[in-house]
mmCIF file of C-alpha atoms in Angstrom:
data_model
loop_
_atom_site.group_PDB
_atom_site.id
_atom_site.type_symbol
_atom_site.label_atom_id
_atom_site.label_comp_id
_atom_site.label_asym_id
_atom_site.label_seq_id
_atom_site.Cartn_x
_atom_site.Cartn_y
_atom_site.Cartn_z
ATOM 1 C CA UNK A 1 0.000 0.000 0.000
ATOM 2 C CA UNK A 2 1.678 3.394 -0.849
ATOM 3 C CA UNK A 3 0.782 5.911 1.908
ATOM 4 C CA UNK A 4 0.538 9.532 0.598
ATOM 5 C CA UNK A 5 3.531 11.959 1.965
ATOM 6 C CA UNK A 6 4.239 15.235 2.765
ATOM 7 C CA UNK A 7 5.776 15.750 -0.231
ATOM 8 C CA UNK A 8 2.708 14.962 -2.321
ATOM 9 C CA UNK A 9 1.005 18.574 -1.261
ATOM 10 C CA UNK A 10 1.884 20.731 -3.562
ATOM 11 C CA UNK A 11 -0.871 23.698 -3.325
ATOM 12 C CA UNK A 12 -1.279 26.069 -6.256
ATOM 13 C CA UNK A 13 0.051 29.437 -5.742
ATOM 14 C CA UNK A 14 -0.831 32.109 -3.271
ATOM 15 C CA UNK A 15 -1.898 28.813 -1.551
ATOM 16 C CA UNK A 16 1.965 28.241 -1.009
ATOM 17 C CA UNK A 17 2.193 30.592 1.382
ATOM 18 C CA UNK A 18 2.504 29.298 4.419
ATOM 19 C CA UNK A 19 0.965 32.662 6.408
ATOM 20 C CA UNK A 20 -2.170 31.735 4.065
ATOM 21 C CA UNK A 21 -2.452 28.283 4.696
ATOM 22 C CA UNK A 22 -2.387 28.946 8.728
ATOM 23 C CA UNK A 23 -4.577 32.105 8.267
ATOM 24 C CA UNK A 24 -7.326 30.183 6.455
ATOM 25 C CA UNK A 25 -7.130 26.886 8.678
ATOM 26 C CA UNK A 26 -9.323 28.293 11.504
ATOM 27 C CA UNK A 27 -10.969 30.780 9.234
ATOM 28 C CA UNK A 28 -14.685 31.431 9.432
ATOM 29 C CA UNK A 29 -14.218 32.003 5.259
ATOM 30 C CA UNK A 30 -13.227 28.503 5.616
ATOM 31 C CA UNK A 31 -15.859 27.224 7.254
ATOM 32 C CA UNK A 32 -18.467 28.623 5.293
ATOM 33 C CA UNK A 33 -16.831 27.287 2.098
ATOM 34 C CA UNK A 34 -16.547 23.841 3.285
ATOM 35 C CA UNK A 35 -18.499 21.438 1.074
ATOM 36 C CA UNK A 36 -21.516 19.855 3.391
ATOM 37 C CA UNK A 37 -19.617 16.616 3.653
ATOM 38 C CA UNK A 38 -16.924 17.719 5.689
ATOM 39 C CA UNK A 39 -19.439 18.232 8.604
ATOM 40 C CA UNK A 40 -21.377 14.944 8.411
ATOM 41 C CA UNK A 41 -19.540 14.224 11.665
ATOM 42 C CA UNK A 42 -22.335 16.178 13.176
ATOM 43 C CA UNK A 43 -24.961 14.617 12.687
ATOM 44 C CA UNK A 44 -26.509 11.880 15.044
ATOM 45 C CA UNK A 45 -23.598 12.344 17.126
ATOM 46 C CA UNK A 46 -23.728 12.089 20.829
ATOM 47 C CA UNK A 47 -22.531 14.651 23.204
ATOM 48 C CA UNK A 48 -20.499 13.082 26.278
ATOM 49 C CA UNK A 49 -19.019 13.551 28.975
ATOM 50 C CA UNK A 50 -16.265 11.058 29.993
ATOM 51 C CA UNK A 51 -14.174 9.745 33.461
ATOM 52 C CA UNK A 52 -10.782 11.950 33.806
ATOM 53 C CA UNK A 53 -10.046 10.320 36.969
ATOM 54 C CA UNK A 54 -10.004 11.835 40.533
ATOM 55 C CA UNK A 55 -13.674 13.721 39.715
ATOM 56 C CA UNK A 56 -12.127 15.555 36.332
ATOM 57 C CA UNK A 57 -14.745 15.291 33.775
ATOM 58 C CA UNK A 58 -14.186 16.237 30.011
ATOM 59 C CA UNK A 59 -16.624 16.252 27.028
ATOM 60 C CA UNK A 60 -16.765 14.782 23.934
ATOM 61 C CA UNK A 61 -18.634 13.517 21.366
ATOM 62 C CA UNK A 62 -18.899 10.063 19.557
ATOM 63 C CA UNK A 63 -20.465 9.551 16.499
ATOM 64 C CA UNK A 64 -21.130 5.930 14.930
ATOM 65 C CA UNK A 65 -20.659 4.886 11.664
ATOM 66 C CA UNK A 66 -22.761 4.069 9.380
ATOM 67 C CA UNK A 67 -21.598 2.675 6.161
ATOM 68 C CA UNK A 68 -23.218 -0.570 6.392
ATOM 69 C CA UNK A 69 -20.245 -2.453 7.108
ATOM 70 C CA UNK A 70 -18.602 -3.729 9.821
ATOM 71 C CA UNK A 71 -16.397 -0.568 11.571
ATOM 72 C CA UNK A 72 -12.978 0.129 10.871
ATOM 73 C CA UNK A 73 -12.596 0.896 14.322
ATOM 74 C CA UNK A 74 -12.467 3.657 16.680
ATOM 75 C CA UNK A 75 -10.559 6.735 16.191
ATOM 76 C CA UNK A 76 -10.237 9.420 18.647
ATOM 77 C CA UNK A 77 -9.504 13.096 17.585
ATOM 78 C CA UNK A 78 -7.740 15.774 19.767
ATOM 79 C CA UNK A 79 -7.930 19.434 18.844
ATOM 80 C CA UNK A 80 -5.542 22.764 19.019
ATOM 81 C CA UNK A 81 -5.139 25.136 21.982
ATOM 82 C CA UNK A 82 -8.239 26.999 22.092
ATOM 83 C CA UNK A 83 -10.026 24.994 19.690
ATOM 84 C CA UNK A 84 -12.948 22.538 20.447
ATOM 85 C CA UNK A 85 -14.507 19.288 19.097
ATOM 86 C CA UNK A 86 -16.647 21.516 16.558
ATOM 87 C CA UNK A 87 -12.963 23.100 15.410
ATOM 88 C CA UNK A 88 -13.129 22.807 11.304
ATOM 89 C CA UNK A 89 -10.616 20.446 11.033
ATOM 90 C CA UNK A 90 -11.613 18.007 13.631
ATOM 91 C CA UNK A 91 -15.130 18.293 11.717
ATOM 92 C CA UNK A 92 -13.432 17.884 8.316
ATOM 93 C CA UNK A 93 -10.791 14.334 9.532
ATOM 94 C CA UNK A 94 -14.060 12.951 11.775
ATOM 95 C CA UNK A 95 -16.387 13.460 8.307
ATOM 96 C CA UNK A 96 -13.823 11.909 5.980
ATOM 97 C CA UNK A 97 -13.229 9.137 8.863
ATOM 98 C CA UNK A 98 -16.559 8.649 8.909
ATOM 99 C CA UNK A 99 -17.267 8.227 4.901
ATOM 100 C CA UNK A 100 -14.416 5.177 5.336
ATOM 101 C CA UNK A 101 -15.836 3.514 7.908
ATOM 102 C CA UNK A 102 -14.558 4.456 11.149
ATOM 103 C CA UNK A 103 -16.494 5.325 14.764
ATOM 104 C CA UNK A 104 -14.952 8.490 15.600
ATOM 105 C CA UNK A 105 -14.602 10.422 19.199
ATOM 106 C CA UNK A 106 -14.026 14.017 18.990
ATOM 107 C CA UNK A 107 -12.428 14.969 22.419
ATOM 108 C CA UNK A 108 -12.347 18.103 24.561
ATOM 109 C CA UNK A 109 -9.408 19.277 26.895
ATOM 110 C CA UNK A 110 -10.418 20.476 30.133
ATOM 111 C CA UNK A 111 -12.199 24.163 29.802
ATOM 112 C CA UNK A 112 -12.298 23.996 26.162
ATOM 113 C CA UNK A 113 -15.679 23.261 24.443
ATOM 114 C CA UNK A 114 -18.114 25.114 26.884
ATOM 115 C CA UNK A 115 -16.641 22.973 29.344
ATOM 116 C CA UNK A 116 -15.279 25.328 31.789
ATOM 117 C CA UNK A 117 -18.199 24.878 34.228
ATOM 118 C CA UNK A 118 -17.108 21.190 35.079
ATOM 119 C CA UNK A 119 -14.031 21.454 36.829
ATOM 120 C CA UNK A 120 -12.823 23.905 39.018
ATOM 121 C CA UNK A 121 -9.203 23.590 38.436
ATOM 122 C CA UNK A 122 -7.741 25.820 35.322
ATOM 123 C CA UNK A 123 -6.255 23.674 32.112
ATOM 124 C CA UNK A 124 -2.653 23.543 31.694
ATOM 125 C CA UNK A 125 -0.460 21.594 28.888
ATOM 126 C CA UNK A 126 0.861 19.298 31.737
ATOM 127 C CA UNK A 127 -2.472 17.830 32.490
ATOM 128 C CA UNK A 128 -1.788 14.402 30.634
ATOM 129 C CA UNK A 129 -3.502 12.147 33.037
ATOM 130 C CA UNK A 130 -6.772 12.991 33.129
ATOM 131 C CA UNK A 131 -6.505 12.948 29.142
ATOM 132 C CA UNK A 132 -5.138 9.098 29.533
ATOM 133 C CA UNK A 133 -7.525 8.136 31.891
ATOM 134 C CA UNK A 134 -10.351 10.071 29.393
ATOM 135 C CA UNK A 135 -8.854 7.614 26.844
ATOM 136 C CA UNK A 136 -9.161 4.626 29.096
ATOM 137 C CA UNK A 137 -13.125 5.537 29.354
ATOM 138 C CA UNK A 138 -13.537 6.019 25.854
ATOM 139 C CA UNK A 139 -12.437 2.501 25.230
ATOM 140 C CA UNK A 140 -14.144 0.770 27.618
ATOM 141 C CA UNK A 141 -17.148 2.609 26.133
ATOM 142 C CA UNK A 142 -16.586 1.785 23.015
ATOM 143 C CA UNK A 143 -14.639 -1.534 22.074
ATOM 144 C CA UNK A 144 -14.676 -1.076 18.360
ATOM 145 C CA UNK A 145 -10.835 -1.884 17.530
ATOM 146 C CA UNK A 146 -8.224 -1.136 16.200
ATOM 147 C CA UNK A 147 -8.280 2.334 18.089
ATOM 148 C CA UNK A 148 -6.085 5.030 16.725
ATOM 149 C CA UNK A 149 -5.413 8.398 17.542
ATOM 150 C CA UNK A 150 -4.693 11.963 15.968
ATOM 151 C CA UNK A 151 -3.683 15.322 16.937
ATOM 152 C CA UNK A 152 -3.379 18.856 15.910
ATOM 153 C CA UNK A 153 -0.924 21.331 16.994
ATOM 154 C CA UNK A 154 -1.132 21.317 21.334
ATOM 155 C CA UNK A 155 -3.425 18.366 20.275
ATOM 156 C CA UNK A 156 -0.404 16.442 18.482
ATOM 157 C CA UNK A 157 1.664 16.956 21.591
ATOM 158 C CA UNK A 158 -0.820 15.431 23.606
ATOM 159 C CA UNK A 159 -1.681 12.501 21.447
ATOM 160 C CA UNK A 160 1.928 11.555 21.226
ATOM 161 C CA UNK A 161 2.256 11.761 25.165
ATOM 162 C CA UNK A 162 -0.788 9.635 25.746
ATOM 163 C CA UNK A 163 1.224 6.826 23.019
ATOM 164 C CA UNK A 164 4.046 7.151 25.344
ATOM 165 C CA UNK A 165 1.690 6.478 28.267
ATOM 166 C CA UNK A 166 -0.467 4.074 27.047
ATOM 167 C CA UNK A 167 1.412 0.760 27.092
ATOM 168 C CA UNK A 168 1.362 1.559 31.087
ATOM 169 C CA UNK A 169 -2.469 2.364 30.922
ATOM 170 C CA UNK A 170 -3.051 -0.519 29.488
ATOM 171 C CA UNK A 171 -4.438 1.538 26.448
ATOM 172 C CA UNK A 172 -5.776 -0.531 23.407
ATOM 173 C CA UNK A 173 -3.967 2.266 21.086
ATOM 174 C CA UNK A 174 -2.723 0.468 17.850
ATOM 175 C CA UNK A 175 -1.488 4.225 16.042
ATOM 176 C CA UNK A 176 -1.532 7.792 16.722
ATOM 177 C CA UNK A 177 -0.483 10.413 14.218
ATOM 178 C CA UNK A 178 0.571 14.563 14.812
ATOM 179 C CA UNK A 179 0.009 17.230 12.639
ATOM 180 C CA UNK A 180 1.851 20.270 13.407
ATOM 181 C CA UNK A 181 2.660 19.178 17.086
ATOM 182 C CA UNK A 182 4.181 21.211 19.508
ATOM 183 C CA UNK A 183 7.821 19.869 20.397
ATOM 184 C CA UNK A 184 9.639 22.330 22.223
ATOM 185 C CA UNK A 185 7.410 24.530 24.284
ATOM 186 C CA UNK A 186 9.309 27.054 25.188
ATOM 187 C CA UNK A 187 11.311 26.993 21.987
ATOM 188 C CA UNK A 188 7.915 27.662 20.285
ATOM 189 C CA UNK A 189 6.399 30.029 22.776
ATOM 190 C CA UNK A 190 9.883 32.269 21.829
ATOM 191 C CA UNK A 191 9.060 31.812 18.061
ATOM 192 C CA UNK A 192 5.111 32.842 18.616
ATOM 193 C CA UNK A 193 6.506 36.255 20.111
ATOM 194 C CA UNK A 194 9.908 37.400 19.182
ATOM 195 C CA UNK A 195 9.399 35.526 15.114
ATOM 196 C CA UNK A 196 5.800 34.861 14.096
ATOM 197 C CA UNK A 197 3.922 38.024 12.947
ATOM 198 C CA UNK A 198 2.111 40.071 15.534
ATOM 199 C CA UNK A 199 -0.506 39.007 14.374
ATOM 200 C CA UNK A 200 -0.383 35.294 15.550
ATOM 201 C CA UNK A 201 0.207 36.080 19.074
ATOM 202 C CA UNK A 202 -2.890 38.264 18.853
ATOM 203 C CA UNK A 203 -5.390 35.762 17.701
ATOM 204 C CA UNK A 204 -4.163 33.256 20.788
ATOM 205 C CA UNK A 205 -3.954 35.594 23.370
ATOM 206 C CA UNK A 206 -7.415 36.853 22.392
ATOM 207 C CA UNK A 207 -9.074 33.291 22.459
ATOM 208 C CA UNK A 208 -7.155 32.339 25.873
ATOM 209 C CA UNK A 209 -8.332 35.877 27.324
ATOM 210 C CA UNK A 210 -11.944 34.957 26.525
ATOM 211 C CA UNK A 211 -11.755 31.485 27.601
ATOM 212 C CA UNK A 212 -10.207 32.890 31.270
ATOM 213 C CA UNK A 213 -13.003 35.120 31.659
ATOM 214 C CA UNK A 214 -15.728 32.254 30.878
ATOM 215 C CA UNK A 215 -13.836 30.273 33.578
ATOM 216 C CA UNK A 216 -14.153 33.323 35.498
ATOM 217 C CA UNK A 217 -17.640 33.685 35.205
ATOM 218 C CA UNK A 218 -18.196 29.648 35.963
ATOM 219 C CA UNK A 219 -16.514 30.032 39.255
ATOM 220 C CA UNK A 220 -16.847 33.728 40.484
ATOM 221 C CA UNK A 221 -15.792 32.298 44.087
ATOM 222 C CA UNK A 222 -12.140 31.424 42.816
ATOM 223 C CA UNK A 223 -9.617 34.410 42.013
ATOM 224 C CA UNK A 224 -8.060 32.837 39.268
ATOM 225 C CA UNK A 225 -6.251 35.686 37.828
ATOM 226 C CA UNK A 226 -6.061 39.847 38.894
ATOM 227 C CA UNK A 227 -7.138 41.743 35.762
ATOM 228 C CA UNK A 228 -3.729 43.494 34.927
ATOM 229 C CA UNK A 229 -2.464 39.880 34.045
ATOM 230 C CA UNK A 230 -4.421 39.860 31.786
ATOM 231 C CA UNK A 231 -2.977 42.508 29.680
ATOM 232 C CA UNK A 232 0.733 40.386 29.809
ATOM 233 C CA UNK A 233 2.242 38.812 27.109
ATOM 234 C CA UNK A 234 1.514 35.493 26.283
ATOM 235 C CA UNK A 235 4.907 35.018 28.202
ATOM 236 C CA UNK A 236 4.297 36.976 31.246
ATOM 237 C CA UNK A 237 0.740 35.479 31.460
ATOM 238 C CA UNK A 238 1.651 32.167 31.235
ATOM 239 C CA UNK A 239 4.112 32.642 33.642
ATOM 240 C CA UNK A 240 1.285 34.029 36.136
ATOM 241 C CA UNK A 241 -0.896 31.245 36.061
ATOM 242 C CA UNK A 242 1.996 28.819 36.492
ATOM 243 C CA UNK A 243 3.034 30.139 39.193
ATOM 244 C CA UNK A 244 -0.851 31.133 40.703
ATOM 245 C CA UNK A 245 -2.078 27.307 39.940
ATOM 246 C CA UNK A 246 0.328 24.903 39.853
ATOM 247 C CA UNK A 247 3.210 23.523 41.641
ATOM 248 C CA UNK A 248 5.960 24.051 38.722
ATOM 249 C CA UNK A 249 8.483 26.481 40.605
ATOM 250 C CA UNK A 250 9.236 28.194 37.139
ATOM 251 C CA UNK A 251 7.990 28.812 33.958
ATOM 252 C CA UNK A 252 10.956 26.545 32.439
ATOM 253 C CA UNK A 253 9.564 23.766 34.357
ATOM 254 C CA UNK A 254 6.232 23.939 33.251
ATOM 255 C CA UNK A 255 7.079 24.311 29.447
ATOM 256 C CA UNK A 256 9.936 21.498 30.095
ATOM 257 C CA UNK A 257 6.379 19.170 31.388
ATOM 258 C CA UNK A 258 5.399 19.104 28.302
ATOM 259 C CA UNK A 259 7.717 18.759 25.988
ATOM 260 C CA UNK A 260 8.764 16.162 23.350
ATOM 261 C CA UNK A 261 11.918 17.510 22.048
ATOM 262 C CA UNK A 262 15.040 15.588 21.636
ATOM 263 C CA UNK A 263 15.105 12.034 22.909
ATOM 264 C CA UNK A 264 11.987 12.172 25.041
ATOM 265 C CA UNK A 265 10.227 9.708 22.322
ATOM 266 C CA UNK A 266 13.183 7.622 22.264
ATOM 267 C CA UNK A 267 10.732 4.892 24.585
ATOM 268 C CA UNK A 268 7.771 5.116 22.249
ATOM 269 C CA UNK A 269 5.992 1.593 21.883
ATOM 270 C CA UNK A 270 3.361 2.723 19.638
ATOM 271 C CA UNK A 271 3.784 3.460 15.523
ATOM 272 C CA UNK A 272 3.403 7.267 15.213
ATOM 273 C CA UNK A 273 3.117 9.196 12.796
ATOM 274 C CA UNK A 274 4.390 13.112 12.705
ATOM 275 C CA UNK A 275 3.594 15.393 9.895
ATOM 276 C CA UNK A 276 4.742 18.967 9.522
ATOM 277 C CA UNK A 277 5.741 21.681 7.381
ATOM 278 C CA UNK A 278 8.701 23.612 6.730
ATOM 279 C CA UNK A 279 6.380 26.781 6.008
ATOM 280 C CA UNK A 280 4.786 26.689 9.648
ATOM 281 C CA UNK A 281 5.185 30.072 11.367
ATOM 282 C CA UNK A 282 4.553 29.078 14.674
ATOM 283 C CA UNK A 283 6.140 25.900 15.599
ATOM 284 C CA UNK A 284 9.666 26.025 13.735
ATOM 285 C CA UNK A 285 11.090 22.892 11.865
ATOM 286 C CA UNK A 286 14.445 23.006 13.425
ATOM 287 C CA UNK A 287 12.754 21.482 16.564
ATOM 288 C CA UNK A 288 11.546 18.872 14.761
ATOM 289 C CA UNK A 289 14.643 18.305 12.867
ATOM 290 C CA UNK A 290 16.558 17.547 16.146
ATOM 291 C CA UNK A 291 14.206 15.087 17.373
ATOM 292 C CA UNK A 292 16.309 11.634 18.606
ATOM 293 C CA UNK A 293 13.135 9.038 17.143
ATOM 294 C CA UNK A 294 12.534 5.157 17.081
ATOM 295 C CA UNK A 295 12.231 3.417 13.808
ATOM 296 C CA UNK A 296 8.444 3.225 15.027
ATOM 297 C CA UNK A 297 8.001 6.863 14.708
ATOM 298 C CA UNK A 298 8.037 8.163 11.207
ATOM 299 C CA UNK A 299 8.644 12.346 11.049
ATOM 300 C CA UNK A 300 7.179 13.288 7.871
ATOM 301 C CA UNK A 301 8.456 17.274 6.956
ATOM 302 C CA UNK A 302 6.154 19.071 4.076
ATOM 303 C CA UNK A 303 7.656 21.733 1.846
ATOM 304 C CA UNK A 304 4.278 23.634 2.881
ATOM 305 C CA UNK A 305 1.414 23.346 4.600
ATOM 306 C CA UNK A 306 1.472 26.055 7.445
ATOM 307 C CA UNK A 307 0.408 25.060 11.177
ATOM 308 C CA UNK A 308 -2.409 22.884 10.393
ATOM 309 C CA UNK A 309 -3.296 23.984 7.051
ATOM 310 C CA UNK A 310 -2.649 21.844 4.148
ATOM 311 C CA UNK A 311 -5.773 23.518 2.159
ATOM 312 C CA UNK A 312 -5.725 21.906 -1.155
ATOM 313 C CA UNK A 313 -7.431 24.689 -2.770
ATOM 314 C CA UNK A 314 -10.423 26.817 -3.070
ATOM 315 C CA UNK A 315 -12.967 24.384 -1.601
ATOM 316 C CA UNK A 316 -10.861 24.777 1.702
ATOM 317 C CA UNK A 317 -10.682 20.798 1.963
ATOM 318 C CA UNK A 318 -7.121 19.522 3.241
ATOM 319 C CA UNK A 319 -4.648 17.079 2.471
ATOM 320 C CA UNK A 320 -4.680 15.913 5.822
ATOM 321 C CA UNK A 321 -7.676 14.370 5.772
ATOM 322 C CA UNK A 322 -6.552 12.020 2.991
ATOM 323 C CA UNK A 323 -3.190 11.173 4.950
ATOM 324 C CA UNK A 324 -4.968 10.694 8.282
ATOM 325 C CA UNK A 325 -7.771 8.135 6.911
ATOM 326 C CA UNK A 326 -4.845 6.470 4.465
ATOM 327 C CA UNK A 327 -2.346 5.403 7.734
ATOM 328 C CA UNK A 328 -5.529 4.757 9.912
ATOM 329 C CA UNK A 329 -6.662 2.472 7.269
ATOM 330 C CA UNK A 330 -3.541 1.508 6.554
ATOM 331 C CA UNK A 331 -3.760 0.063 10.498
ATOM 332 C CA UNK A 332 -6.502 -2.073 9.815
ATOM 333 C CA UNK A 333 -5.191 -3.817 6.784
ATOM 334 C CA UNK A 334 -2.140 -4.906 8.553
ATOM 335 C CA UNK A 335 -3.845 -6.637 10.892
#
């Protein structure tokens, strides 16, 4: 079977920009230019809310397929920082998953989704576990197998860490894949605001401030930040929080929780799958270049792309829908 590569996008110009291709990704333009199929995912699917362990609860939602065959299997989807289960490309990989066959779970983080009511406790990159055990429920839930896994951008990161903790779960996970992961945290965090355009940092620290202020509002008992820090840097408010709500002593420590740079997937059990571009303006290649990998993990670096772009062309659909459901299904036919 010949899997598609990250050399086979080759986007027709301005689309070869990689400031395009990460502009349009989240885009509302996007969205509303979508063909209907790449939202299929919606419908019938059932909104959940799933065991983090120790009382966290996240939501999700699970939708069945319905091909008239027997399922591919069960493939869990994790989104970006600040993005959600209804994020237009988890909607676009869960539709095309869908179409070939496969149950799919679209997963929230903790206070993403609407879901900052359920848990008192602010998100924070490091918070692995209760994604784990959130896996472990999921599967027990639904035993549809192979189960595979895929991430995008803070999602990536945190579908590669659950591979590297799932052996020790005693996670059914067969595969997981990355798109546009983050590797280095604090490598990147430097790159969103001393290299990326202004513009960048602007868009994140405007979602974040928004989602703070709904966690606010869901627990107007808790002082979870002063309103000064909110007017930081995406730096000096991160550093804030880390040291308000959790027991890092640093800033370095906190970004070095999370990380996956270097050998730190050196132990990795389970086949993975990274793809990223050379183009992307906020997570730079060299981090991935450095990366110390098993011969189970392929690294897969596009000429262009963008973070999380990969827009074919003017009907906004993206190659990464193709090269998700061709390695998942690739899964299932070597079993």
């Amino acid at each position: 079977m010949t899997l598609p590569r990250g050399k086979d996008f080759q986007p027709p110009w301005p689309l070869r920009s990689g400031h395009i291709q990460t502009m349009l990704s989240s885009s509302g333009v996007r969205r509303l230019m979508l063909p209907k199929a790449a939202q299929t995912v919606l419908q019938d699917s059932q909104p959940m809310v799933v065991d983090g362990g120790d009382g966290v609860r996240l939501t999700g939602a699970y939708t069945m397929q319905k091909t008239g065959s027997p399922s591919r299997g069960l493939a869990v989807l994790f989104h970006g920082w600040e993005g959600s289960v209804d994020s237009t490309y988890v909607l676009q990989t869960g539709s095309r998953l869908l179409a070939d066959g496969w149950d799919v779970f679209r997963l929230n983080f903790r206070d993403h989704g609407d879901s900052h009511h359920l848990n008192e406790a602010l998100f924070h990159s490091c918070r692995i576990d209760e994604v784990v055990h959130a896996l472990g429920d999921i599967a027990q839930r639904f035993p549809s197998r192979p189960m595979v896994l895929a991430g995008f951008s803070l999602g990536g990161n945190f579908a590669l860490r659950a591979a590297m903790h799932a052996p020790a779960a005693g996670l059914p996970l067969s595969y997981a894949l990355a798109v546009c992961p983050i590797i280095d945290p604090g490598e990147g965090l430097f790159s969103l605001e001393g290299q990326a355009p202004w513009f960048y940092q602007a868009y994140f620290m405007h979602k974040w401030r928004r989602s703070l202020q709904a966690k606010q509002a869901a627990f107007p008992h808790v002082q979870y930040f002063e309103l000064a820090e909110l007017k930081q840097s995406l730096r000096g408010l991160t550093a804030s929080l880390v040291s308000r709500h959790t027991d890092f002593g640093s800033l370095e420590a906190y970004l070095d929780g999370y990380s996956v740079a270097g050998r730190a997937l050196e132990g990795m059990h389970v086949p993975c799958t990274i793809l990223t571009a050379r183009d992307d303006p906020v997570i730079p290649v060299a981090a991935f270049e450095r990366l110390d990998l098993p011969a189970n993990v392929e690294l897969d670096i596009s000429d262009y792309g963008g973070h999380c772009g990969y827009i074919r062309g003017w009907d906004m659909t993206s190659f990464t829908d193709e090269y998700i459901a061709a390695r998942f299904n690739a899964v299932v036919a070597q079993r």
